[in-house]
Coordinates of C-alpha atoms in Angstrom, one line a residue:
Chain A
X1 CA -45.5 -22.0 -81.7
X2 CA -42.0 -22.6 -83.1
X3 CA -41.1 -18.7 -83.9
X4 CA -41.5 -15.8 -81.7
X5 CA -44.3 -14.3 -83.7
X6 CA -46.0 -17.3 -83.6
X7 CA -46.2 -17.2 -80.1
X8 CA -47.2 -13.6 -79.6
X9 CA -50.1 -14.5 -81.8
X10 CA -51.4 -17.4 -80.1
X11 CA -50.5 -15.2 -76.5
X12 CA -52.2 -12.1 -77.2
X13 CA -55.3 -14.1 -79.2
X14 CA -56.3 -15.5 -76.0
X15 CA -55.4 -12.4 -73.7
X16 CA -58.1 -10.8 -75.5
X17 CA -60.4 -13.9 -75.5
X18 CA -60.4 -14.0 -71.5
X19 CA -60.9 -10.2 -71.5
X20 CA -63.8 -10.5 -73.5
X21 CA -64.8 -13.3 -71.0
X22 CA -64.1 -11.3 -68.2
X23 CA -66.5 -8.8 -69.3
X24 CA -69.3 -10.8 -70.0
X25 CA -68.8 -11.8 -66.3
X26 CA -68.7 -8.3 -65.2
X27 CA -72.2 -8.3 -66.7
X28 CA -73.5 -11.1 -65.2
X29 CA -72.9 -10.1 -62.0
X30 CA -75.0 -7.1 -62.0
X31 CA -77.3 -8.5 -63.9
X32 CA -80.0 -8.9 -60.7
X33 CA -79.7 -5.1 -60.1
X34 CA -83.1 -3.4 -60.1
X35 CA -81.9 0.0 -60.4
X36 CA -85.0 1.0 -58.2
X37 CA -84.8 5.1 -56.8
X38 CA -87.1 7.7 -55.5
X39 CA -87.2 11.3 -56.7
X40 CA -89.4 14.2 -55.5
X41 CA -90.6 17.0 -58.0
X42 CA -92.1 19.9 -57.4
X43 CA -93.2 23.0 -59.7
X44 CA -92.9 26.3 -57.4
X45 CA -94.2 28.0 -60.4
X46 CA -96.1 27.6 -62.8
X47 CA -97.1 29.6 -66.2
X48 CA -98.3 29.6 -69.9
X49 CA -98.5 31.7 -72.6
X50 CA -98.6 31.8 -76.6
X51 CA -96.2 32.4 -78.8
X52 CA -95.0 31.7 -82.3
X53 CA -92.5 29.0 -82.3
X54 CA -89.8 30.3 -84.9
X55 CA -87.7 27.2 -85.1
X56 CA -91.0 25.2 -87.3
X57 CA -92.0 28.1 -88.6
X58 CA -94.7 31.7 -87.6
X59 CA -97.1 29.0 -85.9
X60 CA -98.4 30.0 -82.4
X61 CA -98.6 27.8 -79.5
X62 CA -98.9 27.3 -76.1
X63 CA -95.7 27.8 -74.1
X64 CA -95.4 26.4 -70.8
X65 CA -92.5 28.1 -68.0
X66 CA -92.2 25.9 -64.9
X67 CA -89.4 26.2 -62.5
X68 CA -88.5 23.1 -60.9
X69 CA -87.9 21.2 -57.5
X70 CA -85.4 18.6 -57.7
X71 CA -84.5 16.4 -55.1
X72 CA -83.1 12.5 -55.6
X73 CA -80.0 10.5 -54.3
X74 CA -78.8 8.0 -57.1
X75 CA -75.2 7.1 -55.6
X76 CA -76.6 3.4 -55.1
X77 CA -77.0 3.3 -59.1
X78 CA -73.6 3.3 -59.8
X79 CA -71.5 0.0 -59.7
X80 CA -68.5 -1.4 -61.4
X81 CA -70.8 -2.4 -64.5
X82 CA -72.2 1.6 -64.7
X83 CA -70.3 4.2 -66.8
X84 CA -72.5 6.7 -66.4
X85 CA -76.6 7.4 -65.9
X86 CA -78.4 9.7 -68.5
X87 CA -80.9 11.5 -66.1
X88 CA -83.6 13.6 -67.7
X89 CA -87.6 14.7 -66.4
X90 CA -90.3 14.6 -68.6
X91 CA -93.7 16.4 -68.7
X92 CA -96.3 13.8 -70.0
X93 CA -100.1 14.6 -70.9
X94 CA -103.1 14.9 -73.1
X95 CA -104.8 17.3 -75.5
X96 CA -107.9 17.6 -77.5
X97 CA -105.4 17.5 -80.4
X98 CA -102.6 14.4 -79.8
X99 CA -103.3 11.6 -77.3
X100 CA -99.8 11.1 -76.1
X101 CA -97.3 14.2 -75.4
X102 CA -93.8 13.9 -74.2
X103 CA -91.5 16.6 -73.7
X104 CA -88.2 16.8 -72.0
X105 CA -87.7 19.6 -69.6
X106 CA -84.7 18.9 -68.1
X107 CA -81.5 16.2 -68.5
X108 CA -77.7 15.7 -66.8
X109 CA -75.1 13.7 -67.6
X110 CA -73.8 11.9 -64.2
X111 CA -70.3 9.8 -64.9
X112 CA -69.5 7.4 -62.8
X113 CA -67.0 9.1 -59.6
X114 CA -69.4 12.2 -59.8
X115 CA -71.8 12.9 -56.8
X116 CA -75.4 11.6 -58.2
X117 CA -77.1 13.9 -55.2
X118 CA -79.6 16.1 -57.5
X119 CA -80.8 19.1 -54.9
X120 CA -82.2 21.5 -56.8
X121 CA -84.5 24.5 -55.6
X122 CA -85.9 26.6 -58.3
X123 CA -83.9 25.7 -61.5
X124 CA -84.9 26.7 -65.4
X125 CA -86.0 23.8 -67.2
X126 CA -83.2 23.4 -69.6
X127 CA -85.6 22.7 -73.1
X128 CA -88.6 24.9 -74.1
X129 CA -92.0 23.9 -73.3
X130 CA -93.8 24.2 -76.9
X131 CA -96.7 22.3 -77.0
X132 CA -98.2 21.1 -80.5
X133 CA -101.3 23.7 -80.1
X134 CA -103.3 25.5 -77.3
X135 CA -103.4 22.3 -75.2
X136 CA -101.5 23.6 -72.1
X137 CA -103.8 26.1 -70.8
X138 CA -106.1 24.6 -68.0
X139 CA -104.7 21.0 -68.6
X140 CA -105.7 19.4 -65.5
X141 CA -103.0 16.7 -65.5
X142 CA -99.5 17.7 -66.9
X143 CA -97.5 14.9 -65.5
X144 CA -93.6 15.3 -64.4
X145 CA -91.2 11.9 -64.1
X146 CA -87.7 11.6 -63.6
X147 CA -86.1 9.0 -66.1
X148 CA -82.4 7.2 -66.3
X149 CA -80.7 5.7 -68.6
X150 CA -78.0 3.1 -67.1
X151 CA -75.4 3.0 -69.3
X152 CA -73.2 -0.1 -68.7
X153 CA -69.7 -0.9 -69.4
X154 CA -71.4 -4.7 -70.7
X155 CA -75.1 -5.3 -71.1
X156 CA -78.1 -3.9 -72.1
X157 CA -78.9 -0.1 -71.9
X158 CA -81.6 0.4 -69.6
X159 CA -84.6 3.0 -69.2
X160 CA -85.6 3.3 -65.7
X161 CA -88.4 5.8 -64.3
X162 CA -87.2 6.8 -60.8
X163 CA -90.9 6.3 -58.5
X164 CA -92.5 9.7 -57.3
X165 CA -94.4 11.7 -60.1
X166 CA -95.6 15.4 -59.6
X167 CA -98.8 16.0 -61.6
X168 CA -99.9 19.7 -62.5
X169 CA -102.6 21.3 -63.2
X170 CA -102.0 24.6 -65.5
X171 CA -103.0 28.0 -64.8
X172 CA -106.1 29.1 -67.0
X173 CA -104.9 32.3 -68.1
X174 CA -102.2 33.1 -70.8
X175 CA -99.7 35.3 -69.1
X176 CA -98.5 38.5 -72.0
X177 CA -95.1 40.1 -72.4
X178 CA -92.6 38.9 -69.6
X179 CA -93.3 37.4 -66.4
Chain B
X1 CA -40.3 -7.0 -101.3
X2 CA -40.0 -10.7 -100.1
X3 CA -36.2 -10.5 -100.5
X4 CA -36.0 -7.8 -98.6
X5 CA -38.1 -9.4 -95.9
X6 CA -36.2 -12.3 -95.7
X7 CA -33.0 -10.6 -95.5
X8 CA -34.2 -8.8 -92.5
X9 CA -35.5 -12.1 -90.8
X10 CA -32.4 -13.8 -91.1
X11 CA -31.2 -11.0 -89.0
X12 CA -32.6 -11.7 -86.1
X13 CA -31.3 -14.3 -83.7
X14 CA -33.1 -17.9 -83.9
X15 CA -36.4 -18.2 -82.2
X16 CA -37.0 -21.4 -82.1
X17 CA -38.2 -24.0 -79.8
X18 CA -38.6 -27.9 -79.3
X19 CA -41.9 -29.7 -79.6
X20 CA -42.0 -30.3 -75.7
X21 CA -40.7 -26.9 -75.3
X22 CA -43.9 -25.4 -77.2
X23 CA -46.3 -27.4 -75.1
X24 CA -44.6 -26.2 -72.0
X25 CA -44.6 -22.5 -73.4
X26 CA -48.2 -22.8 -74.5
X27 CA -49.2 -24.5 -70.6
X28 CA -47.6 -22.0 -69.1
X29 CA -48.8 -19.0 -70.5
X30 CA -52.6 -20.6 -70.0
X31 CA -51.8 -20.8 -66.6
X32 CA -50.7 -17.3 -66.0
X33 CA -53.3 -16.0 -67.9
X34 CA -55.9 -17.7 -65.6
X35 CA -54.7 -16.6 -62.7
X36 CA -54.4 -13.2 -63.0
X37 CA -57.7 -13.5 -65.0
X38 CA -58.9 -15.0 -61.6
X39 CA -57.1 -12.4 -59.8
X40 CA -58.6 -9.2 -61.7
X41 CA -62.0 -10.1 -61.1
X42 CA -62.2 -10.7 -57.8
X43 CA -60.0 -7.4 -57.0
X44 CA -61.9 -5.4 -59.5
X45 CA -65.2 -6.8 -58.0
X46 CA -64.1 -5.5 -54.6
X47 CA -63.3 -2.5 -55.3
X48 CA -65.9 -2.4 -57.8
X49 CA -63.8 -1.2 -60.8
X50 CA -63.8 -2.9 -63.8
X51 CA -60.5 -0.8 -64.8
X52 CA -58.4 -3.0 -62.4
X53 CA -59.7 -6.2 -63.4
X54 CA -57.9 -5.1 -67.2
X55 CA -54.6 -3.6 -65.7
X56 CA -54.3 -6.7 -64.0
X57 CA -55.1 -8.8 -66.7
X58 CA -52.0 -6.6 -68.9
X59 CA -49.7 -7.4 -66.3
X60 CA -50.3 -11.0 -66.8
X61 CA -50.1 -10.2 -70.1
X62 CA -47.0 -9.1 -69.9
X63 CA -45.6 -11.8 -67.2
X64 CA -46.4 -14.2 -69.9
X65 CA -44.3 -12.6 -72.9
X66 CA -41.5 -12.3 -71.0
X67 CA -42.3 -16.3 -69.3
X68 CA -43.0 -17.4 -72.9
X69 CA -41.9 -15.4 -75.7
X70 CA -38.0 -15.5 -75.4
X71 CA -36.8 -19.1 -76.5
X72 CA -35.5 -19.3 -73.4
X73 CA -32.7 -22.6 -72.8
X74 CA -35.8 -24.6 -70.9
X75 CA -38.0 -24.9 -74.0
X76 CA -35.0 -26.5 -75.9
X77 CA -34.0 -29.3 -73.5
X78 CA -35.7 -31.9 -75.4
X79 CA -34.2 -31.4 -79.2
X80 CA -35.5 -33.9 -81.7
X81 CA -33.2 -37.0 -82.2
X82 CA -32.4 -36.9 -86.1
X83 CA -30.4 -39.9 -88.2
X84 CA -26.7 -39.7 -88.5
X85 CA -25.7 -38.4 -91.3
X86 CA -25.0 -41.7 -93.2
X87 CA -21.8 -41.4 -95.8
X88 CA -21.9 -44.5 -98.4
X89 CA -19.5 -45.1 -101.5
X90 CA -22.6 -46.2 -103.8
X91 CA -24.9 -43.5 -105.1
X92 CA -27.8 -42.5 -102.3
X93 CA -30.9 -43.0 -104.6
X94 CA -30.6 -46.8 -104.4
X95 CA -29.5 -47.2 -100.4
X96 CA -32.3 -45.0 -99.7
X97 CA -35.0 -47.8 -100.8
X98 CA -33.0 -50.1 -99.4
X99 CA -33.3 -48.9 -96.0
X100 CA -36.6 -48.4 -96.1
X101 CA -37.1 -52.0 -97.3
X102 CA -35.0 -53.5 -94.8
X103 CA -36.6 -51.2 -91.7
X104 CA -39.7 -52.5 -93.0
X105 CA -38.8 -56.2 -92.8
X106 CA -37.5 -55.8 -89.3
X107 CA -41.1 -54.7 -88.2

């Protein structure tokens, strides 16, 4: 402490020791938050068809189209701990051919500042619907859920299903050429 | 290299500061520190942004250099007390054990 760099060193060591603290305590007190939010889906349409997916090569498979309903208020989400939530919906169900499907139809990027009011009427799922073989037609239970991810400033990152699923059922019939 | 370092070094105006003037320095700047520590969180959880609770924190950052960097005239009130320069006719090698002797005895 006798010379001025000494000084600046021992000053700006703990400035960065009780920012560190501070952040930890910025985690801990949001760390009871339960992130809990209800969405409603809906699927005003509804249609399959085949087609060969080019991106894994000539393979044919089902292809699911369904236009979605969105409508869920996350403003409560957000606090001084949130930088932004990772919002996406996901179509989960079961074939003859793999036990457990996931695919993600849909996903927005809400920073924090940014309204978190999703209304949406009609919208284009964002990702194709390819399905690993003819399991889509006349699946009885295509499930839809809206998932978060919390991203904090400190803490753990957090996947969340919002409550309120839409389940499905697909149209028996392959639709040809454009709908 | 080192030279050169040096020569730049002596420079600069004196930074030093007494022993008593450290630990004041180094009290001080923990103190300011804490309170605007103190101070950032509780606005930043009010208004519920964690950006304020670090501008606030650099501004105590900065009241602290200015408090504590500087050698200013406070932190060198208490200068340590060295010996007179003793001047002696005989040659120092000899009345330098003898004055340690002779402390020694006095104990």
């Amino acid at each position: 402490m006798n010379t001025f760099l000494s000084r600046l060193n021992s000053l700006f060591a703990m400035t960065m020791t009780v920012l560190a603290g501070l952040t930890f305590c910025c985690f801990l007190s949001t760390v009871h938050h339960t992130h809990h939010s209800i969405a409603k889906l809906d699927t005003p349409s509804v249609l399959v068809r085949q087609a060969p997916d080019y991106m894994i090569g000539h393979e044919i498979n089902d292809l699911g189209h369904m236009t979605l309903n969105i409508d869920a208020d996350l403003n409560h989400l957000f606090n001084w701990n949130v930088k932004q939530l990772f919002v996406y919906i996901t179509a989960h169900y079961k074939t003859e051919k793999n036990a457990f499907n996931q695919v993600v139809l849909w996903d927005k990027i809400i920073r924090r500042g940014e309204s978190a009011r999703l209304q949406y009427s009609r919208v284009n799922p964002k990702y194709y619907f390819w399905d690993d073989g003819f399991g889509l037609r006349g699946n009885p239970n295509v499930t839809l859920a809206l998932q978060y991810n919390v991203i904090p400033n400190s803490g753990r990152l957090l996947n969340i299903y919002a409550e309120g699923r839409h389940v499905v059922s697909m149209p028996e019939n392959y639709i040809k050429g454009r709908a | 290299m080192y030279s050169l370092i040096n020569a730049l070094k002596s420079r600069l105006p004196p930074s030093h500061m007494d022993f008593e003037g450290q630990r004041c320095a180094e009290t001080a700047f923990q103190w300011v520190l804490g309170i605007f520590a103190t101070i950032g969180f509780a606005c930043g959880y009010a208004y519920q942004q964690f950006s304020l609770t670090v501008y606030i924190l650099g501004i105590g950052f900065a009241i602290a250099a200015l408090l504590t960097l500087p050698p200013w005239p406070m932190y060198r009130r208490n200068p340590l007390k060295w010996q007179p320069v003793r001047v002696n006719n005989s040659t120092d090698e000899n009345d330098v054990s003898v004055g340690a002797k002779s402390s020694r005895k006095d104990k």
